Structure formats: C-alpha cells, structure tokens
Amino acid sequence: MEPLNFMKLLENSINEPGLGWTLCFIGEDQSKKLAELTQELRGEFSQTGDGKEILSGFSYWGIGPTIAWNNACHDRFYLVMKESIESFRYRWSQLHSNRIGDRKYHYVSLGIGTGEKDKSILNLLLNSNPDLIYFPVDMSSEMLRIGVQQAIQETKLKGNHVFPIQIDFSLERNIIELRKLFDEILNNNPVIFSLLGNTLANFQRDTELLQSLSKLMRSDDKFLIEVAMTEDLNEEAAQKATKEYENAKSFREFVTSALLQNTDLHIDLNSVSFEGYVETDRAILIKILYRNLTGKKIDVMLPDRSVINFEDRDTIRLYLTRKYTSSGIHKCISDSNLIVVDSIHTLLEPRFKNGFGMALILVSPDTSSINKNSQIADNIWSKR
Ligand SMILES: C[S@@+](CC[C@H](N)C(=O)[O-])C[C@H]1O[C@@H](n2cnc3c(N)ncnc32)[C@H](O)[C@@H]1O
C-alpha cells in the first residue's frame, strides 16, 4: 500500500468506533510488567498493607480491571467517580472560557479511563484548533481502546490525529521518551496535559510523580489536574472518607479485579478493608487492603506459577487514594515548580455536609523558578 493511502486509511477509519480497530503505540514490554507485578506480590508479612502490594497502574492493567473500572465509574451506588465524570463538562467549560479561550493547543491525556472527560476537553479545544493532535497515554492498552472510542465519538477529530500510547508514566525514562516524541511531532506548538480523576492520589510518592510529569512541559504549556479535596483533616474526617468507598460493591469488585486476573486467590469481597489515616498537613490517606480473614494460611499462585504463603491476617495492599487539603495540594504543585493559573472547587455531595469535594486546577510552569535556576547556573558558570 502506498504510504499516502495508509494515511488516508488512518484519517478515515482507524480509531473510529465503526471499524473496531484501534491504533496503539506499545511502549512497554508487557512480560516485564507482569514480572514486576509478580515481584510486588511477594512482599513480607504485614497487617497494615506495607508488604505485598499492587502498585497504581497495575490496578487498572488488563481487560478484567478495565471492565471493572468502567462498571465502578457508572455505578449509582459509587457516586464519587460518576459525579466527577458527569459534572466535568461544566467545570472544564468554565476554566476553558476563563483561561484557554481560542488559543490553539494539542492535548495529552495522562490516564484516559473511560474517555468521557477527554471528549469534553477535545470538543472545546477542537473549536479553535481543528488540527489538534490527541495523545491518550495509559498503562492499560485495553483502557486506551475503550477510552479512545468514547473520547473521539462525535468529535471533529481526524483519525490520523489520534496517537494512543501505552506506557507506565510513573517511570522517568518513559517521560523522557515521551517528551522526545512530542518534540518530533509537535514542534513548538503548546500542549495541554491532564491528570484527572484523582489519579495523582493513587501514587505513594505523589509529589515525585508530579515533579516527573512536569518535566514534560514547555513554558507555554498548561497542565489540568483534578483531585479529591477535604476541608477537615482529622481522624473523624478520615473515617468518613473510607465510607465513601466501603459501601459500593462495584468499587470492591474493581479493587480486587487485579488479584482476580493475576492470581488464583478465591476473592471474598468482605475481606476488603478500607483504612483512613491523616497525612500531616496535607491529606487524608486511604489504604484499601485485602486481608486474609480465613483463620488459616492460604497458598496463592502468582502469574509465574510460583506460590506464596498468604498467612492469616496478612494483607495485600490493593489501592491507595487521598483527599487533599487545599494547602496540601498547593504544596505538591509548587514543589513541582508549577503555579496555579485558575481552579474550580466543587462540593460533590453538599447534602452530606462532609466537606469533601473535587478541585479542577489549571497550572503552568513556574517560569520564575526556571529563570532563578538559570540565574544560579549562570552564576556558577561565571565564577569558573
Ligand atoms: C483514576 S483513573 C482516571 C481516569 C480518567 N482520567 C478520569 O478522570 O475519569 C486512572 C487512569 O490512569 C491510568 N494509570 C494509572 N496509573 C498509571 C501509570 N502508572 N501509567 C499509566 N497509566 C496509569 C489508569 O489505567 C486509568 O486509566
């Protein structure tokens, strides 16, 4: 086939829902990822979720967790994600009219999920930039496939302007490769990056993650971050926060789906526990654990067919999440050399009066710190 015909094929059909084919760049050796997941499940005995664990990214990795995540996002009994998705279009359109206007941006979505939020973002950005290029980035190629089909449905986006990329964005070497790719394809055109749905909170070292992701940005770029927020930071608020997740069966099914997919453990949804802690001055931290409550040791087979002893009361940490205080998230942002351009704070369940909500925050690189750093560098050089 002539290259030109191939481009036409991409433009007209690939990535569109009708054909059922999706183009995807796989940037990660999947067998290495499986070995990593296996290794994390071999951790020490711990009653507090600090031994065996499933790291963020792996919770969503593969078709089982992807389907379970989609179910949880649309569950009427697990309102956090459902409301965050449903209210997103309105919150984004406010930020867009305040701060983006008709500037032309390309769009990079870090963690596509169901793709519904990306659809709202693309719709507004395409109005001013019909040549926009969309890079959804995710660890799960299955999530990319489902998310892209949703995100580009009924948008004016051309099929050959969609580049799904499967990588683990928590690895710094992947961020460096990603930036090189953008340099090749986008020249110097500005980009909006996004990290939505409280994804930041899933990482043990959340500030380090944001610091690493911020290296993707050039001075004209913007970053849209969505996080869960809390007004109060005390034991009582931490206990209330766990309730939000505890009561939804679909969420229990999602957090155990990686275990179901990758081990032969017989899953008991009542063995999932939700533990809330106060992270001093910054956030409520919620650890979601699978605890062996059978009263005896269980043999659990891992993907390489090795067997671990899952002792009575031992735990596997399934998921981490947080609700940030305003000062907590602002510190995380400023420690990443970013500054807040605008933000919208919404109480998701005002009738519960629990002080929990979502913040959609638009940030840009702190050029004063870039200048400061280059001044320091200049001084060092001038003294030589
Ligand atoms: C909480 S969901 C948010 C989805 C979507 N942005 C939203 O707000 O509805 C997190 C998404 O990030 C992806 N993800 C999590 N950790 C990742 C990692 N380390 N590398 C790449 N993708 C990751 C997951 O597969 C999932 O699609």
XYZ file of C-alpha atoms and ligand atoms in Angstrom:
411
model
C 0.000 0.000 0.000
C 1.246 3.498 -0.839
C 2.111 5.490 2.338
C -0.382 8.128 1.205
C -3.192 5.568 1.093
C -2.207 4.412 4.541
C -2.511 7.970 5.878
C -5.961 8.211 4.224
C -6.945 4.914 5.863
C -5.876 6.276 9.240
C -7.665 9.545 8.649
C -10.946 7.963 7.701
C -11.363 4.840 9.689
C -8.756 3.675 12.202
C -9.609 4.757 15.760
C -13.232 5.256 14.798
C -15.763 3.123 16.643
C -17.359 1.621 13.500
C -14.339 -0.312 12.175
C -13.436 -1.789 15.534
C -9.675 -1.297 15.039
C -7.514 0.904 17.221
C -4.033 2.163 16.508
C -1.795 1.971 19.587
C 1.910 2.510 20.297
C 3.022 -0.092 22.816
C 5.973 1.425 24.640
C 6.364 -1.152 27.361
C 7.486 -4.785 27.377
C 4.366 -6.472 28.808
C 6.256 -9.522 30.103
C 8.483 -7.229 32.209
C 5.389 -5.570 33.643
C 3.972 -8.984 34.577
C 7.266 -9.843 36.311
C 7.086 -6.515 38.213
C 3.525 -7.206 39.356
C 4.553 -10.722 40.466
C 7.507 -9.354 42.417
C 5.341 -6.815 44.285
C 3.034 -9.642 45.410
C 5.952 -11.423 47.081
C 6.338 -8.770 49.821
C 6.778 -9.509 53.532
C 4.017 -10.265 56.048
C 2.263 -7.041 57.091
C -1.027 -6.376 58.850
C -1.046 -2.774 57.604
C -0.639 -3.146 53.835
C 3.094 -2.428 53.784
C 4.283 -5.797 52.422
C 2.516 -7.315 49.418
C 1.045 -4.704 47.099
C -0.453 -3.875 43.740
C 1.030 -0.616 42.546
C -1.035 2.059 40.826
C -1.228 1.342 37.150
C -1.420 -2.403 37.786
C -4.819 -1.880 39.451
C -6.147 -0.892 36.007
C -3.940 -3.115 33.850
C -5.598 -5.658 31.538
C -9.109 -6.328 30.404
C -10.580 -7.506 33.768
C -9.631 -4.342 35.716
C -10.584 -2.161 32.719
C -14.116 -3.561 32.659
C -14.353 -3.382 36.465
C -13.223 0.281 36.408
C -15.816 1.132 33.766
C -18.534 -0.539 35.844
C -17.480 1.330 39.002
C -17.472 4.682 37.152
C -21.084 4.235 36.111
C -22.411 2.763 39.360
C -25.189 4.756 41.008
C -24.030 3.461 44.399
C -20.435 4.700 43.962
C -21.128 8.340 43.288
C -17.607 9.805 43.548
C -16.443 8.892 40.046
C -19.889 9.044 38.464
C -20.416 12.625 39.646
C -16.865 13.612 38.829
C -17.453 12.448 35.232
C -20.931 13.943 34.925
C -20.003 17.359 36.318
C -16.724 17.539 34.428
C -18.026 19.161 31.233
C -19.429 22.135 33.137
C -16.321 22.612 35.320
C -13.974 22.352 32.342
C -16.021 24.752 30.209
C -15.722 27.380 32.969
C -11.938 27.023 33.136
C -11.764 26.958 29.359
C -13.651 30.212 28.892
C -11.678 31.923 31.708
C -8.172 30.833 30.763
C -7.901 28.987 27.461
C -10.193 30.905 25.118
C -9.265 30.485 21.472
C -5.581 29.655 21.916
C -4.504 26.614 19.916
C -3.364 23.607 21.933
C -2.637 19.950 21.328
C -3.830 17.572 24.045
C -2.071 14.854 26.072
C -4.260 12.853 28.467
C -2.313 11.035 31.184
C -4.577 8.154 32.248
C -7.561 8.084 29.877
C -10.010 5.998 31.969
C -13.432 5.827 30.360
C -12.574 8.674 27.944
C -15.674 10.734 28.773
C -13.715 13.678 30.230
C -11.354 13.707 27.252
C -14.352 14.020 24.977
C -15.401 17.263 26.717
C -11.839 18.597 26.541
C -11.426 17.710 22.877
C -14.754 19.238 21.887
C -13.757 22.691 23.163
C -10.103 22.560 22.066
C -11.043 21.454 18.544
C -13.174 24.574 18.051
C -10.055 26.729 17.991
C -7.597 24.104 16.703
C -9.096 21.720 14.100
C -5.588 20.318 13.530
C -5.252 19.286 17.168
C -3.319 16.093 17.869
C -4.576 13.929 20.723
C -2.191 11.672 22.684
C -4.028 9.489 25.201
C -1.405 7.815 27.423
C -2.188 4.850 29.649
C -0.601 1.764 31.181
C -3.548 -0.350 30.054
C -3.946 -0.860 26.302
C -7.475 -2.152 26.933
C -8.312 1.101 28.749
C -6.865 3.014 25.774
C -9.060 1.146 23.340
C -12.296 1.646 25.276
C -11.389 5.215 26.289
C -10.368 6.396 22.802
C -13.554 5.089 21.229
C -15.583 7.046 23.777
C -13.380 10.173 23.665
C -13.438 10.733 19.910
C -17.007 9.662 19.225
C -18.928 12.518 17.597
C -15.933 14.864 17.735
C -14.408 16.517 14.674
C -11.060 14.857 15.354
C -9.354 13.241 12.364
C -8.442 9.557 12.849
C -4.786 10.214 11.940
C -4.559 12.864 14.679
C -5.045 10.312 17.480
C -1.925 8.610 18.880
C -2.713 6.279 21.798
C 0.431 5.406 23.746
C 0.738 2.506 26.187
C 3.396 3.247 28.809
C 3.785 3.420 32.584
C 4.086 7.178 33.119
C 5.447 6.743 36.640
C 8.817 5.775 35.128
C 11.096 8.714 34.443
C 12.689 7.098 31.379
C 9.222 6.884 29.758
C 8.685 10.596 30.409
C 11.952 11.410 28.658
C 10.960 9.300 25.628
C 7.507 10.865 25.588
C 8.975 14.384 25.500
C 11.264 13.388 22.631
C 8.239 12.143 20.704
C 6.360 15.424 21.279
C 9.422 17.395 20.163
C 9.472 15.410 16.908
C 5.770 15.657 16.151
C 4.556 18.912 17.696
C 7.478 21.270 17.118
C 6.889 24.160 19.489
C 3.094 24.203 19.492
C 1.682 24.420 23.029
C 0.117 21.439 24.735
C -2.454 20.913 27.476
C -1.611 17.901 29.642
C -4.152 16.378 32.005
C -4.074 14.100 35.053
C -7.709 13.744 36.065
C -9.939 11.650 38.324
C -7.663 11.951 41.392
C -5.054 9.739 39.665
C -2.265 11.696 41.417
C -3.561 10.423 44.769
C -3.047 6.770 43.778
C 0.730 7.093 43.969
C 2.643 6.554 47.200
C 5.082 9.300 46.151
C 2.593 11.668 44.579
C 4.798 14.786 44.653
C 7.634 12.893 42.954
C 5.200 11.776 40.264
C 4.037 15.352 39.598
C 7.639 16.587 39.577
C 8.467 13.997 36.958
C 5.370 14.715 34.820
C 6.010 18.459 34.984
C 9.218 17.821 33.026
C 7.009 17.133 30.014
C 6.047 20.811 29.936
C 7.408 23.720 27.912
C 6.871 27.314 29.069
C 3.657 27.824 27.031
C 2.072 24.539 28.081
C -0.684 24.045 30.642
C -1.499 21.147 32.977
C -5.021 20.307 34.138
C -5.089 18.407 37.438
C -8.196 17.032 39.132
C -8.005 15.883 42.745
C -10.348 14.956 45.589
C -10.380 17.515 48.401
C -11.229 17.655 52.092
C -11.937 20.716 54.232
C -11.149 18.901 57.502
C -8.035 16.952 58.352
C -8.628 14.804 61.431
C -9.426 11.226 62.458
C -13.171 11.743 62.111
C -12.853 13.043 58.536
C -10.524 10.129 57.717
C -13.128 7.623 58.934
C -15.892 9.404 56.960
C -13.761 9.280 53.819
C -13.451 5.488 53.962
C -17.257 5.152 53.994
C -17.471 6.660 50.516
C -15.648 3.654 49.062
C -16.713 0.965 51.541
C -20.364 0.885 50.629
C -20.012 0.340 46.868
C -19.838 -3.288 45.689
C -18.655 -2.202 42.229
C -15.653 -0.447 43.822
C -14.776 -3.580 45.840
C -15.008 -5.552 42.589
C -12.707 -3.064 40.853
C -10.009 -3.045 43.549
C -9.921 -6.848 43.687
C -10.001 -7.294 39.885
C -6.184 -7.276 39.518
C -5.982 -10.119 42.088
C -8.743 -11.996 40.300
C -6.942 -11.603 36.974
C -3.399 -12.387 38.118
C -3.681 -14.930 40.968
C -5.780 -17.986 41.867
C -6.938 -16.433 45.167
C -10.608 -17.082 45.862
C -11.845 -13.499 46.279
C -14.110 -12.685 49.199
C -15.396 -9.114 48.878
C -15.879 -8.915 52.657
C -12.119 -9.328 53.136
C -11.513 -5.910 51.567
C -10.872 -3.279 54.237
C -10.633 0.491 53.993
C -8.300 2.294 56.378
C -8.162 6.066 56.717
C -5.091 7.963 58.032
C -4.128 11.590 58.427
C -1.069 12.606 56.386
C 0.108 15.539 58.459
C -0.680 18.955 56.933
C -1.608 17.605 53.535
C -4.232 14.884 53.053
C -6.419 12.060 54.233
C -4.791 8.853 53.014
C -6.978 5.816 52.371
C -5.358 2.401 52.070
C -7.500 -0.333 50.588
C -6.341 -3.778 51.705
C -7.213 -7.397 51.094
C -6.818 -9.197 54.428
C -6.715 -12.948 54.940
C -9.621 -13.448 57.344
C -9.941 -17.216 56.886
C -8.083 -18.042 60.119
C -5.526 -20.144 58.213
C -2.650 -19.838 55.733
C -3.653 -19.805 52.041
C -1.375 -20.817 49.139
C -1.707 -18.233 46.371
C -0.362 -18.933 42.882
C 1.241 -15.997 41.050
C 1.487 -15.467 37.260
C 4.849 -17.320 37.081
C 3.203 -20.326 38.833
C 5.231 -19.763 41.993
C 3.211 -19.999 45.214
C 3.249 -17.553 48.126
C 2.140 -18.207 51.702
C -0.634 -15.780 52.442
C -0.706 -16.097 56.229
C -3.732 -15.485 58.421
C -4.153 -11.650 58.974
C -1.535 -10.868 56.293
C -2.600 -8.168 53.791
C -2.200 -7.238 50.133
C -2.442 -3.503 49.514
C -4.813 -3.140 46.570
C -5.113 0.612 46.133
C -4.142 3.957 47.610
C -6.134 7.131 47.406
C -6.254 10.519 49.123
C -8.314 13.579 49.747
C -6.065 16.634 49.800
C -6.362 19.756 51.867
C -6.070 22.975 49.917
C -2.603 23.677 51.337
C -1.557 20.045 50.745
C -2.261 20.096 47.015
C -0.832 23.612 46.618
C 2.435 22.487 48.184
C 2.581 19.449 45.909
C 2.061 21.795 42.920
C 4.641 24.388 43.996
C 7.184 21.675 44.886
C 6.834 20.580 41.251
C 7.779 24.070 40.004
C 4.254 24.741 38.824
C 1.939 27.654 39.577
C -1.828 27.722 39.757
C -3.447 29.717 36.947
C -7.041 29.010 37.969
C -9.039 26.444 39.894
C -12.626 25.389 40.426
C -13.683 23.732 43.632
C -16.929 21.764 43.763
C -18.602 20.069 46.707
C -19.764 16.770 45.253
C -22.264 15.772 47.945
C -23.346 19.045 49.616
C -26.255 17.312 51.407
C -23.823 15.049 53.313
C -22.028 18.134 54.735
C -18.777 16.154 54.927
C -16.593 18.870 53.384
C -15.462 16.545 50.583
C -15.227 17.783 47.014
C -13.229 17.887 43.806
C -10.845 20.561 42.575
C -10.046 21.102 38.916
C -6.807 23.047 38.801
C -5.095 24.597 35.795
C -1.361 25.074 36.289
C 1.549 26.292 34.227
C 5.326 26.033 34.635
C 6.722 28.477 37.181
C 8.952 30.423 34.825
C 10.349 32.473 37.717
C 11.892 29.277 39.096
C 13.228 28.414 35.624
C 14.751 31.919 35.499
C 16.034 31.507 39.058
C 17.612 28.159 38.166
C 19.179 29.533 35.005
C 20.476 32.541 37.025
C 22.020 30.151 39.547
C 23.531 28.196 36.650
C 24.813 31.461 35.074
C 26.402 32.463 38.415
C 28.083 29.089 38.760
C 29.451 29.345 35.212
C 30.586 32.966 35.624
C 32.563 32.033 38.781
C 34.593 29.390 36.917
C -8.416 7.112 38.340
S -8.383 6.686 36.652
C -8.780 8.271 35.958
C -9.359 8.161 34.575
C -9.795 9.464 33.903
N -8.701 10.395 33.754
C -10.936 10.099 34.663
O -10.719 11.094 35.339
O -12.062 9.591 34.553
C -6.643 6.492 36.350
C -6.241 6.199 34.909
O -4.807 6.314 34.835
C -4.226 5.107 34.342
N -2.968 4.894 35.087
C -2.819 4.744 36.426
N -1.525 4.610 36.755
C -0.827 4.683 35.587
C 0.568 4.623 35.266
N 1.492 4.440 36.204
N 0.936 4.754 33.975
C -0.010 4.941 33.002
N -1.334 4.990 33.250
C -1.747 4.867 34.527
C -5.267 4.033 34.604
O -5.137 2.938 33.723
C -6.565 4.795 34.425
O -6.958 4.840 33.077
